[in-house]
Coordinates of N, CA and C and ligand atoms in Angstrom, one line a residue:
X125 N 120.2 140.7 100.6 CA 121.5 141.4 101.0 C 121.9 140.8 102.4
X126 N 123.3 140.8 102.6 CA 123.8 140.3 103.8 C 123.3 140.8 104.5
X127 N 123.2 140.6 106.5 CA 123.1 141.8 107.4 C 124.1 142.2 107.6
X128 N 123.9 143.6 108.2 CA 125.1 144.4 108.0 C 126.2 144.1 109.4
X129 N 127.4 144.6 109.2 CA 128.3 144.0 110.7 C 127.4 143.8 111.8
X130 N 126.9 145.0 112.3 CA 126.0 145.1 113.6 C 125.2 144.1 113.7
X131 N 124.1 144.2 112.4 CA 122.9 143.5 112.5 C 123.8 142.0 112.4
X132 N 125.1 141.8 112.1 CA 125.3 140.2 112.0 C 125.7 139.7 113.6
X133 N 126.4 141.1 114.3 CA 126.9 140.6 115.6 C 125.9 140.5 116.1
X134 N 125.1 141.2 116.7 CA 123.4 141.1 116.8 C 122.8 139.9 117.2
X135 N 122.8 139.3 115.9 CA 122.6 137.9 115.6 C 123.2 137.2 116.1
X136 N 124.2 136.5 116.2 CA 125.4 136.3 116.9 C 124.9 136.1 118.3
X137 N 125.1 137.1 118.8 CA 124.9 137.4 120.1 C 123.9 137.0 120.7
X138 N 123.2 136.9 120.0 CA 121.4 136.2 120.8 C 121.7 134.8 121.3
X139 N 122.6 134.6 120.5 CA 123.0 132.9 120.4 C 123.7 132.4 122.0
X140 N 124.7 133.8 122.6 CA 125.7 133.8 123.1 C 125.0 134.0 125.2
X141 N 125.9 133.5 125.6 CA 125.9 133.7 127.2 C 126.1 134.4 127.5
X142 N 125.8 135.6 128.7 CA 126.1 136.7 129.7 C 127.7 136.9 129.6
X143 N 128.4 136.1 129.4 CA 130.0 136.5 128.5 C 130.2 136.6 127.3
X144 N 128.9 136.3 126.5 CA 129.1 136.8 125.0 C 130.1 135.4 124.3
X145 N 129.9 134.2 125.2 CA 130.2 132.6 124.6 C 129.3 132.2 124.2
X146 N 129.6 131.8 122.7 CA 128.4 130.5 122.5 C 128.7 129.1 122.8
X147 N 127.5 128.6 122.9 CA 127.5 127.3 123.7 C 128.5 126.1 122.2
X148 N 129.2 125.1 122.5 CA 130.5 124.5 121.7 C 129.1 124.3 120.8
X149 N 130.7 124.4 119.4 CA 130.1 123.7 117.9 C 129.6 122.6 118.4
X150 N 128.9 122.1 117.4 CA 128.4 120.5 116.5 C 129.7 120.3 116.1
X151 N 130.7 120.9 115.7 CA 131.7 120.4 115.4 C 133.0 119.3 116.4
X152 N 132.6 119.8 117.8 CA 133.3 119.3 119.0 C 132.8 118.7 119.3
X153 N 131.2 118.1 119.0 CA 130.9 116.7 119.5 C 131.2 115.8 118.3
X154 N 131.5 116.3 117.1 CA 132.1 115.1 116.4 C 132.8 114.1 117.0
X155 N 132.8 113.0 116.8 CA 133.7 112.4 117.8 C 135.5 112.1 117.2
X156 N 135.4 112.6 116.0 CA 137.2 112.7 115.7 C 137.7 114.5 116.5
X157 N 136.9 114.9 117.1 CA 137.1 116.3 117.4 C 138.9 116.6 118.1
X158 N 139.7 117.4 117.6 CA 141.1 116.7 118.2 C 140.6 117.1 120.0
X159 N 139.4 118.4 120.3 CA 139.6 118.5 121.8 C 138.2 117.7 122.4
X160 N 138.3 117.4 123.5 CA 137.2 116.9 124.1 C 136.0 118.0 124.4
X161 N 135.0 117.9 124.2 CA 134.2 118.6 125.3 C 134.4 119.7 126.6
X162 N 134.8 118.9 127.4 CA 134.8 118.9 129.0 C 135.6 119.8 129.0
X163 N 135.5 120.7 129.9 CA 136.6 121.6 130.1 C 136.7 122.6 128.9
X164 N 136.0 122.5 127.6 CA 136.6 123.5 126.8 C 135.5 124.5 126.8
X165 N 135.9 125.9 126.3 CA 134.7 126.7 126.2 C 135.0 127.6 125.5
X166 N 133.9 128.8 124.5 CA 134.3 129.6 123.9 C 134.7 130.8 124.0
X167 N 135.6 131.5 123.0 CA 136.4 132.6 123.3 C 134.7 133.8 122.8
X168 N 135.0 134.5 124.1 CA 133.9 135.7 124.2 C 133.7 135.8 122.4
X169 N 132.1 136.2 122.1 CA 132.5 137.2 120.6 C 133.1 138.7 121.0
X170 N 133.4 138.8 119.6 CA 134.3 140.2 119.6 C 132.9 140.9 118.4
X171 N 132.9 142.4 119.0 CA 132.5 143.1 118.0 C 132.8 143.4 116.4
X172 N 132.3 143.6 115.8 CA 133.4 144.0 114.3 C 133.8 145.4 114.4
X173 N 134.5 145.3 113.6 CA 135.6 146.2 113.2 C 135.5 146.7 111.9
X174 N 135.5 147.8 111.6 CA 135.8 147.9 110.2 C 136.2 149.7 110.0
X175 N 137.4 149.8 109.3 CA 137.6 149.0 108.2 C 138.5 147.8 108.5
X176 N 138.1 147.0 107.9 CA 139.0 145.9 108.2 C 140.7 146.4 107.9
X177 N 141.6 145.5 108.8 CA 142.4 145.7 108.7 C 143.0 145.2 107.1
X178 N 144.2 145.9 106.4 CA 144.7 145.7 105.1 C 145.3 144.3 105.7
X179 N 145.3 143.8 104.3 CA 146.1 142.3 104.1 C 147.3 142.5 104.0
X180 N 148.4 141.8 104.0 CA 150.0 141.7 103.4 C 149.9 141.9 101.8
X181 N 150.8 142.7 101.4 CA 150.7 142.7 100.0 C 149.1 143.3 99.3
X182 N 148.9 144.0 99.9 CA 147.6 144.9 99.4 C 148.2 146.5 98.3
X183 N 149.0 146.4 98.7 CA 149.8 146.7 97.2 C 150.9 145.5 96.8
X184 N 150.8 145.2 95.4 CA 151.5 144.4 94.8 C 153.1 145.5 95.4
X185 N 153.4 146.8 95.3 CA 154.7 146.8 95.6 C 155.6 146.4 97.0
X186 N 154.6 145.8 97.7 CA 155.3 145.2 99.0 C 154.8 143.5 99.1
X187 N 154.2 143.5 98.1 CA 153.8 141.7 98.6 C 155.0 141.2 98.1
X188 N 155.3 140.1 99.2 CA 156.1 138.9 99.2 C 156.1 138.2 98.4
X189 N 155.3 137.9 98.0 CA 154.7 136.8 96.9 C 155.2 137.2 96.0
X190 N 154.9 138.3 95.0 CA 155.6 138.9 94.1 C 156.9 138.6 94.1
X191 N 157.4 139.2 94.9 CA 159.3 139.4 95.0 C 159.7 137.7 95.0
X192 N 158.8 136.7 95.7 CA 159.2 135.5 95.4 C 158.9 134.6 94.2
X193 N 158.3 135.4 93.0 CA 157.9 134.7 91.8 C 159.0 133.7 91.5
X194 N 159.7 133.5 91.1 CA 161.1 133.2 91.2 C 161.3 131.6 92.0
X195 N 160.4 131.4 93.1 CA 161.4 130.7 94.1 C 160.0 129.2 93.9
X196 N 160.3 128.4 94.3 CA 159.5 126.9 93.8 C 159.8 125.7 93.4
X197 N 159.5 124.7 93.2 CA 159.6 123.5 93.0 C 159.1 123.1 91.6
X198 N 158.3 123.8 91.1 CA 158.1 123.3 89.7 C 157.3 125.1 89.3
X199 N 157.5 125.3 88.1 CA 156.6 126.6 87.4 C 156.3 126.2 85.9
X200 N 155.3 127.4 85.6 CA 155.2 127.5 84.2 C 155.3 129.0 83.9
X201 N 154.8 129.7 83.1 CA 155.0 131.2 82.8 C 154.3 131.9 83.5
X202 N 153.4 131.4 84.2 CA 152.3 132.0 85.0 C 152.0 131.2 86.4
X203 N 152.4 130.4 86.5 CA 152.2 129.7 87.9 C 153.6 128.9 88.8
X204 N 153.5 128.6 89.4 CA 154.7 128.7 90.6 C 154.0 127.5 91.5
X205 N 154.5 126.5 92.1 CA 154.2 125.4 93.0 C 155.7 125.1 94.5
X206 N 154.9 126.0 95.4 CA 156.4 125.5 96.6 C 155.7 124.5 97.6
X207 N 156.8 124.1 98.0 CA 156.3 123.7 99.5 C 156.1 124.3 100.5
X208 N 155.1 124.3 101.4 CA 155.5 124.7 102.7 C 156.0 124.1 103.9
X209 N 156.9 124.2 104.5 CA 158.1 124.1 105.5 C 157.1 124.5 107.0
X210 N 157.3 123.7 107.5 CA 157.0 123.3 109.0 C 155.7 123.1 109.3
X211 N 155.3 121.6 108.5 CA 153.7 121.6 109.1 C 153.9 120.2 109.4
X212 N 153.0 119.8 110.2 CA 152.7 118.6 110.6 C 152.1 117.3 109.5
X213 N 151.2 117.8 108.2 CA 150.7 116.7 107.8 C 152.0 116.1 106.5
X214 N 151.9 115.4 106.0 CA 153.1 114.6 105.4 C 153.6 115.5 104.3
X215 N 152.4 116.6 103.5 CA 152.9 117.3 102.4 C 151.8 118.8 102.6
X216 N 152.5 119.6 102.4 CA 151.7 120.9 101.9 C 152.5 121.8 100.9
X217 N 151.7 122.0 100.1 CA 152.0 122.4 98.9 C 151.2 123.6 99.1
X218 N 151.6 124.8 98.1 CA 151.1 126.1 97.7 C 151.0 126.4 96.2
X219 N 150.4 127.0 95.6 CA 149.9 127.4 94.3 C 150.1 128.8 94.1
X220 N 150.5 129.6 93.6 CA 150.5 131.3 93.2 C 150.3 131.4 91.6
X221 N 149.4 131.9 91.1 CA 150.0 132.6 90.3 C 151.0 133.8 90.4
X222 N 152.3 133.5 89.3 CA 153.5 134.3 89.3 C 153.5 135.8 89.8
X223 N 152.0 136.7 88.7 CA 151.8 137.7 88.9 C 150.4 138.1 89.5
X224 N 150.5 138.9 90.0 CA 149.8 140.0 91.5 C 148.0 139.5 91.1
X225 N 147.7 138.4 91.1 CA 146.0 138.5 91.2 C 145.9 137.7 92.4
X226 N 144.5 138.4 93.0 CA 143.7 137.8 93.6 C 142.3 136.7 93.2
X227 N 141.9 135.9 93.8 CA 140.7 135.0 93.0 C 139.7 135.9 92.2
X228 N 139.2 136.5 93.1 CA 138.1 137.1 91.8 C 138.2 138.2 90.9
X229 N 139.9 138.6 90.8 CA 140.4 139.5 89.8 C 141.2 138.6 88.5
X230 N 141.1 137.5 88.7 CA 141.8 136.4 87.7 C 141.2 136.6 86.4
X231 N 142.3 136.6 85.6 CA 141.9 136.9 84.5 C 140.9 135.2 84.2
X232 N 139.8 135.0 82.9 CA 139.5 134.0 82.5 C 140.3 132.9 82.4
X233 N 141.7 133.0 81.3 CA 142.7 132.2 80.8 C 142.8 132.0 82.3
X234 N 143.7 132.2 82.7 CA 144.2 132.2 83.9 C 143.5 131.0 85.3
X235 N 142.1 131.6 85.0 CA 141.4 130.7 86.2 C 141.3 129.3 85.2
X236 N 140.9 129.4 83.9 CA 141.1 128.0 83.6 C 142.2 127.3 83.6
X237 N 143.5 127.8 83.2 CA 144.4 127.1 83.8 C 144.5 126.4 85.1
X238 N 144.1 127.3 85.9 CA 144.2 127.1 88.0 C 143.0 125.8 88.2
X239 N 142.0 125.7 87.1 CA 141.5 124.6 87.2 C 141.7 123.4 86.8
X240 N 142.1 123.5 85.9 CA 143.1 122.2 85.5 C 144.4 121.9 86.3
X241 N 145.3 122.4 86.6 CA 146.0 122.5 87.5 C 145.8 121.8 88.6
X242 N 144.8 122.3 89.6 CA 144.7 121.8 90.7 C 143.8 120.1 90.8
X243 N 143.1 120.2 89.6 CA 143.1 118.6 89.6 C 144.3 117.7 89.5
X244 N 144.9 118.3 88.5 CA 146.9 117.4 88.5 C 147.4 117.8 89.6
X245 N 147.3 119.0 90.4 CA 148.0 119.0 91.5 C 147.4 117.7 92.5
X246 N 146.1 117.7 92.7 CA 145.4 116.7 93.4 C 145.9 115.2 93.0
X247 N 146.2 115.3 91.8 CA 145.9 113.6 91.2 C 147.3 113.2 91.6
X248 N 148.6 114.3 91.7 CA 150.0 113.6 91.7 C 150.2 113.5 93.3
X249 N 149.4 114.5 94.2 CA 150.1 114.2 95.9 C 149.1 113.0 95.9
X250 N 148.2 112.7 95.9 CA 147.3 111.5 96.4 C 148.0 110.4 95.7
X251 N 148.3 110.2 94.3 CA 149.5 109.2 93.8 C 150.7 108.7 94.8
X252 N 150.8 109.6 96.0 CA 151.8 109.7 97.1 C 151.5 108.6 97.6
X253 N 152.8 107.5 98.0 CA 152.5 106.1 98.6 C 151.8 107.1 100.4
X254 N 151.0 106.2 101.0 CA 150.4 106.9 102.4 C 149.8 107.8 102.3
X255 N 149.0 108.5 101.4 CA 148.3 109.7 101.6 C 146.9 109.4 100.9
X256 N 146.4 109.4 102.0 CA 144.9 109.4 101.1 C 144.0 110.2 100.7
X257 N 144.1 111.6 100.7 CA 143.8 112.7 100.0 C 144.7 113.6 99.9
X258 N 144.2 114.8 99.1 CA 144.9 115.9 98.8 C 143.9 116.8 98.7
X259 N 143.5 117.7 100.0 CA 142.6 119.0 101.2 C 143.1 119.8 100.3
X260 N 142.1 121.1 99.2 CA 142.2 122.1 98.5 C 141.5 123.1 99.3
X261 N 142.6 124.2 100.0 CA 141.7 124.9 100.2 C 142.6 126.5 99.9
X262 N 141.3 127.5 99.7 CA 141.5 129.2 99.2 C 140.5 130.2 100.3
X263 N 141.7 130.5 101.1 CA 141.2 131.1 102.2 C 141.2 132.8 101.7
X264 N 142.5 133.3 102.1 CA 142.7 134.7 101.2 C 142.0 136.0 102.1
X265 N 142.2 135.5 103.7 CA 142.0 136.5 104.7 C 143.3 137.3 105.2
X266 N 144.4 136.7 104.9 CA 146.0 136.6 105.3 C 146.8 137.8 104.6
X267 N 146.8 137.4 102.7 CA 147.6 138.0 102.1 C 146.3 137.9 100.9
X268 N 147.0 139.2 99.9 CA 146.0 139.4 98.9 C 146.1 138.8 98.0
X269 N 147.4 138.6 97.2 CA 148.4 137.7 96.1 C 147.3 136.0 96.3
X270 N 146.6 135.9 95.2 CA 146.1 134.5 95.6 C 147.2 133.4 95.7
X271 N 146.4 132.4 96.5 CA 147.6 131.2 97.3 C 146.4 130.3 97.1
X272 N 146.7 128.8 96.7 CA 146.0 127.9 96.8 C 146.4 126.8 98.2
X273 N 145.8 126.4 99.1 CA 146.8 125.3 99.9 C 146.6 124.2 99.3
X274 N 147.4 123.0 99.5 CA 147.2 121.6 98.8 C 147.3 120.6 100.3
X275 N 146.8 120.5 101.0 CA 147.0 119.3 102.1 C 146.9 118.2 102.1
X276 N 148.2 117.4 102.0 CA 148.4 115.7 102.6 C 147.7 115.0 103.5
X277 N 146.5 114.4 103.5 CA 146.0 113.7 104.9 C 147.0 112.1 104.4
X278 N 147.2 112.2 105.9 CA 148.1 110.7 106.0 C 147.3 109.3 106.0
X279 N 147.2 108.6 105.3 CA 146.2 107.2 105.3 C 146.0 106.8 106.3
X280 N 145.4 106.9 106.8 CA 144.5 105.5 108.0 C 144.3 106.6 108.9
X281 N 144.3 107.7 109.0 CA 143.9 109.0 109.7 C 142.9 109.1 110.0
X282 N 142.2 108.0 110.4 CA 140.6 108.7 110.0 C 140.1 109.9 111.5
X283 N 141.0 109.8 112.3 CA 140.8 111.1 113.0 C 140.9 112.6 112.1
X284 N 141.6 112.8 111.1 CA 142.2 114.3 110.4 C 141.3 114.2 109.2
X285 N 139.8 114.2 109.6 CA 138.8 113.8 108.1 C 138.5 115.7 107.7
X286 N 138.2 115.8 107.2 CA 137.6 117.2 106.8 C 137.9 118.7 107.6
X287 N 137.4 119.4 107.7 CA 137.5 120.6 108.4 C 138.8 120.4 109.4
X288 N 138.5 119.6 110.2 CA 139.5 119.7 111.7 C 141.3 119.2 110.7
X289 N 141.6 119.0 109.7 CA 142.7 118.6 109.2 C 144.2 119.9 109.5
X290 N 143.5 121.0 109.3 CA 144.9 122.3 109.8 C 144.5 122.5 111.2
X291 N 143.5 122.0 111.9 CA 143.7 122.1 113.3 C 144.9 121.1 113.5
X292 N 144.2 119.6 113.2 CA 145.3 118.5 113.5 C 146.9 119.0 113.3
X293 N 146.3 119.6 111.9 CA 147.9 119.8 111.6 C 149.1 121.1 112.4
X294 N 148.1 121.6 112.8 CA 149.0 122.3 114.1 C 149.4 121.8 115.4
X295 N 149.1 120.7 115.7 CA 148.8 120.0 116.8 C 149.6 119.4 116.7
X296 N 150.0 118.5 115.4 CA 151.2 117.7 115.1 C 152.7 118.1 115.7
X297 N 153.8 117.0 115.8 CA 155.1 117.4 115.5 C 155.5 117.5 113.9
X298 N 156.3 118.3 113.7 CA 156.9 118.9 112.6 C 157.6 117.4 111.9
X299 N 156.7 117.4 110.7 CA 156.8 116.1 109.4 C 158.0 115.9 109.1
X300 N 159.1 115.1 108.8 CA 160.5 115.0 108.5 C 160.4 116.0 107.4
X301 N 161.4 116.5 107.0 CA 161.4 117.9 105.9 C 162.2 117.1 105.0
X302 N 163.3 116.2 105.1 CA 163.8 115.8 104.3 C 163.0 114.4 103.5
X303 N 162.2 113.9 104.0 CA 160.8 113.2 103.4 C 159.8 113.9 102.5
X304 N 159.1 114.7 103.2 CA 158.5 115.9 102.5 C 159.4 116.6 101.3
X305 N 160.6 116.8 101.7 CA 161.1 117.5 100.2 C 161.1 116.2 98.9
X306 N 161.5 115.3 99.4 CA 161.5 114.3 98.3 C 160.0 114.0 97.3
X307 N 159.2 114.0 99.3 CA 157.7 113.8 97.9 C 157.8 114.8 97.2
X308 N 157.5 116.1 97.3 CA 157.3 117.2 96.9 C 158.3 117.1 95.2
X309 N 159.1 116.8 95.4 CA 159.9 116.1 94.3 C 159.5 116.1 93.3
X310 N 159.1 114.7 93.7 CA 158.1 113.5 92.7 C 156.7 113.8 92.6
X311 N 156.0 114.9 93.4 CA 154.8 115.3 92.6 C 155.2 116.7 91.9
X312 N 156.5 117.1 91.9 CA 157.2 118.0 90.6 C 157.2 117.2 89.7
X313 N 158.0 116.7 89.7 CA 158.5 115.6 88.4 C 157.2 115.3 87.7
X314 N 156.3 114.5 89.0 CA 155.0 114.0 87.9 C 154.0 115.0 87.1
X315 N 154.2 116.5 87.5 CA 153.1 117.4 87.2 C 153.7 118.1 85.9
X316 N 155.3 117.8 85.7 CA 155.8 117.9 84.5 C 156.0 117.1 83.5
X317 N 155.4 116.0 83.9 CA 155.1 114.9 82.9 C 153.7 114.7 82.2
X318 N 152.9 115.3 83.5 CA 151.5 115.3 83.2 C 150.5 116.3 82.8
X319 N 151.4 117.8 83.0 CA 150.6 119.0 82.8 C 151.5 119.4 81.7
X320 N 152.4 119.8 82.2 CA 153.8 120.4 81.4 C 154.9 120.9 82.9
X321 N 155.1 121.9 81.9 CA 156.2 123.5 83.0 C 157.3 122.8 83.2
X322 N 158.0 123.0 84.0 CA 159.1 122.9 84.6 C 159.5 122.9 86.2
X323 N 161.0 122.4 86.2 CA 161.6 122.1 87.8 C 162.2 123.6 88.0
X324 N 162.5 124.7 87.3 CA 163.2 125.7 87.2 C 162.4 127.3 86.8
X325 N 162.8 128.3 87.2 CA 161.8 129.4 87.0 C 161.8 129.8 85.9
X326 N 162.7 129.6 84.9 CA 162.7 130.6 83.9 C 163.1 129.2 82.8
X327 N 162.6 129.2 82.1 CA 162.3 128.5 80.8 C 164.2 128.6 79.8
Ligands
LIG252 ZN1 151.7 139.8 94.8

């Protein structure tokens, strides 16, 4: 069994300095780290909390998500593909199923689909002239409605390798939108050539 909040802050804490900082990741001596060392230090820990705070849309009758089944770049009867608007790396894409599940409430059908899927979603942004991956990640701290992200690393990046990539990408200036909409396009177009569905919500 896990330890419980306490016993995890606890732990934690032993780790931590007379301010309750732990001494910097292994991750900031990497040396693609976007911050330096010097000068940086960590934010105090915080005790837990609980109950945790509710997510957005923890009732399907106020999630967003829902009310936006509708809106996207390519669908099928059950899934939905947008962009997301104002990020730094060359493409970010999103994933929903149409209707109100979370990851581990997905029906079977359903997750097999999302797995097939997100290989063709992977296979058409990396087909993207300049991108040399496509970053899958399912976070699902935010909003309940599952969301898949799709992230573009831009070729010869080799600073934006793994984990630090949504740091980078906050860090960035804002990606031309009218470039981005086009790729985003053409990995429509190609995931309706390659999977099925459609440019349009409703069949
Ligand atoms: Zn929802």
């Amino acid at each position: 069994m896990a330890l419980t909040p306490d016993e995890f802050y606890d732990h934690a804490r032993a780790a931590a300095d007379s301010e309750l900082r732990l001494p910097l990741a292994r991750m900031t001596g990497w040396e693609i780290s976007p911050f330096e060392p010097e000068g940086l230090r960590v934010s105090p820990l915080r005790p837990p909390v609980l109950p945790e705070p509710p997510r957005h849309g923890e009732d399907p009758a106020d999630c967003g998500m829902c009310k936006a089944r509708d809106e996207g770049l390519w669908f099928t009867d059950h899934w939905r593909l947008a962009r997301v608007a104002g990020v730094g790396v060359p493409l970010a894409l999103m994933l929903y199923p149409r209707d109100h599940y979370d990851l581990a409430e997905l029906p079977d059908e359903l997750a097999a689909e999302m797995g097939v899927l997100t290989t063709h979603v992977v296979r058409q942004v990396q087909a993207l002239p300049h991108v040399a991956r496509a970053h899958v990640y399912r976070l699902g701290d935010g909003a309940a409605h599952l969301h898949l992200w799709f992230f573009a690393r831009p070729a010869g990046q080799g600073q934006f390798l793994g984990s630090w990539l949504p740091v980078w990408d906050d860090l960035l200036p804002e990606y031309p939108a009218e470039v981005a909409e086009a790729d985003a396009g053409a990995v429509a177009d190609a995931l309706v050539a390659s999977y099925g569905g459609r440019r349009t919500a409703n069949a």
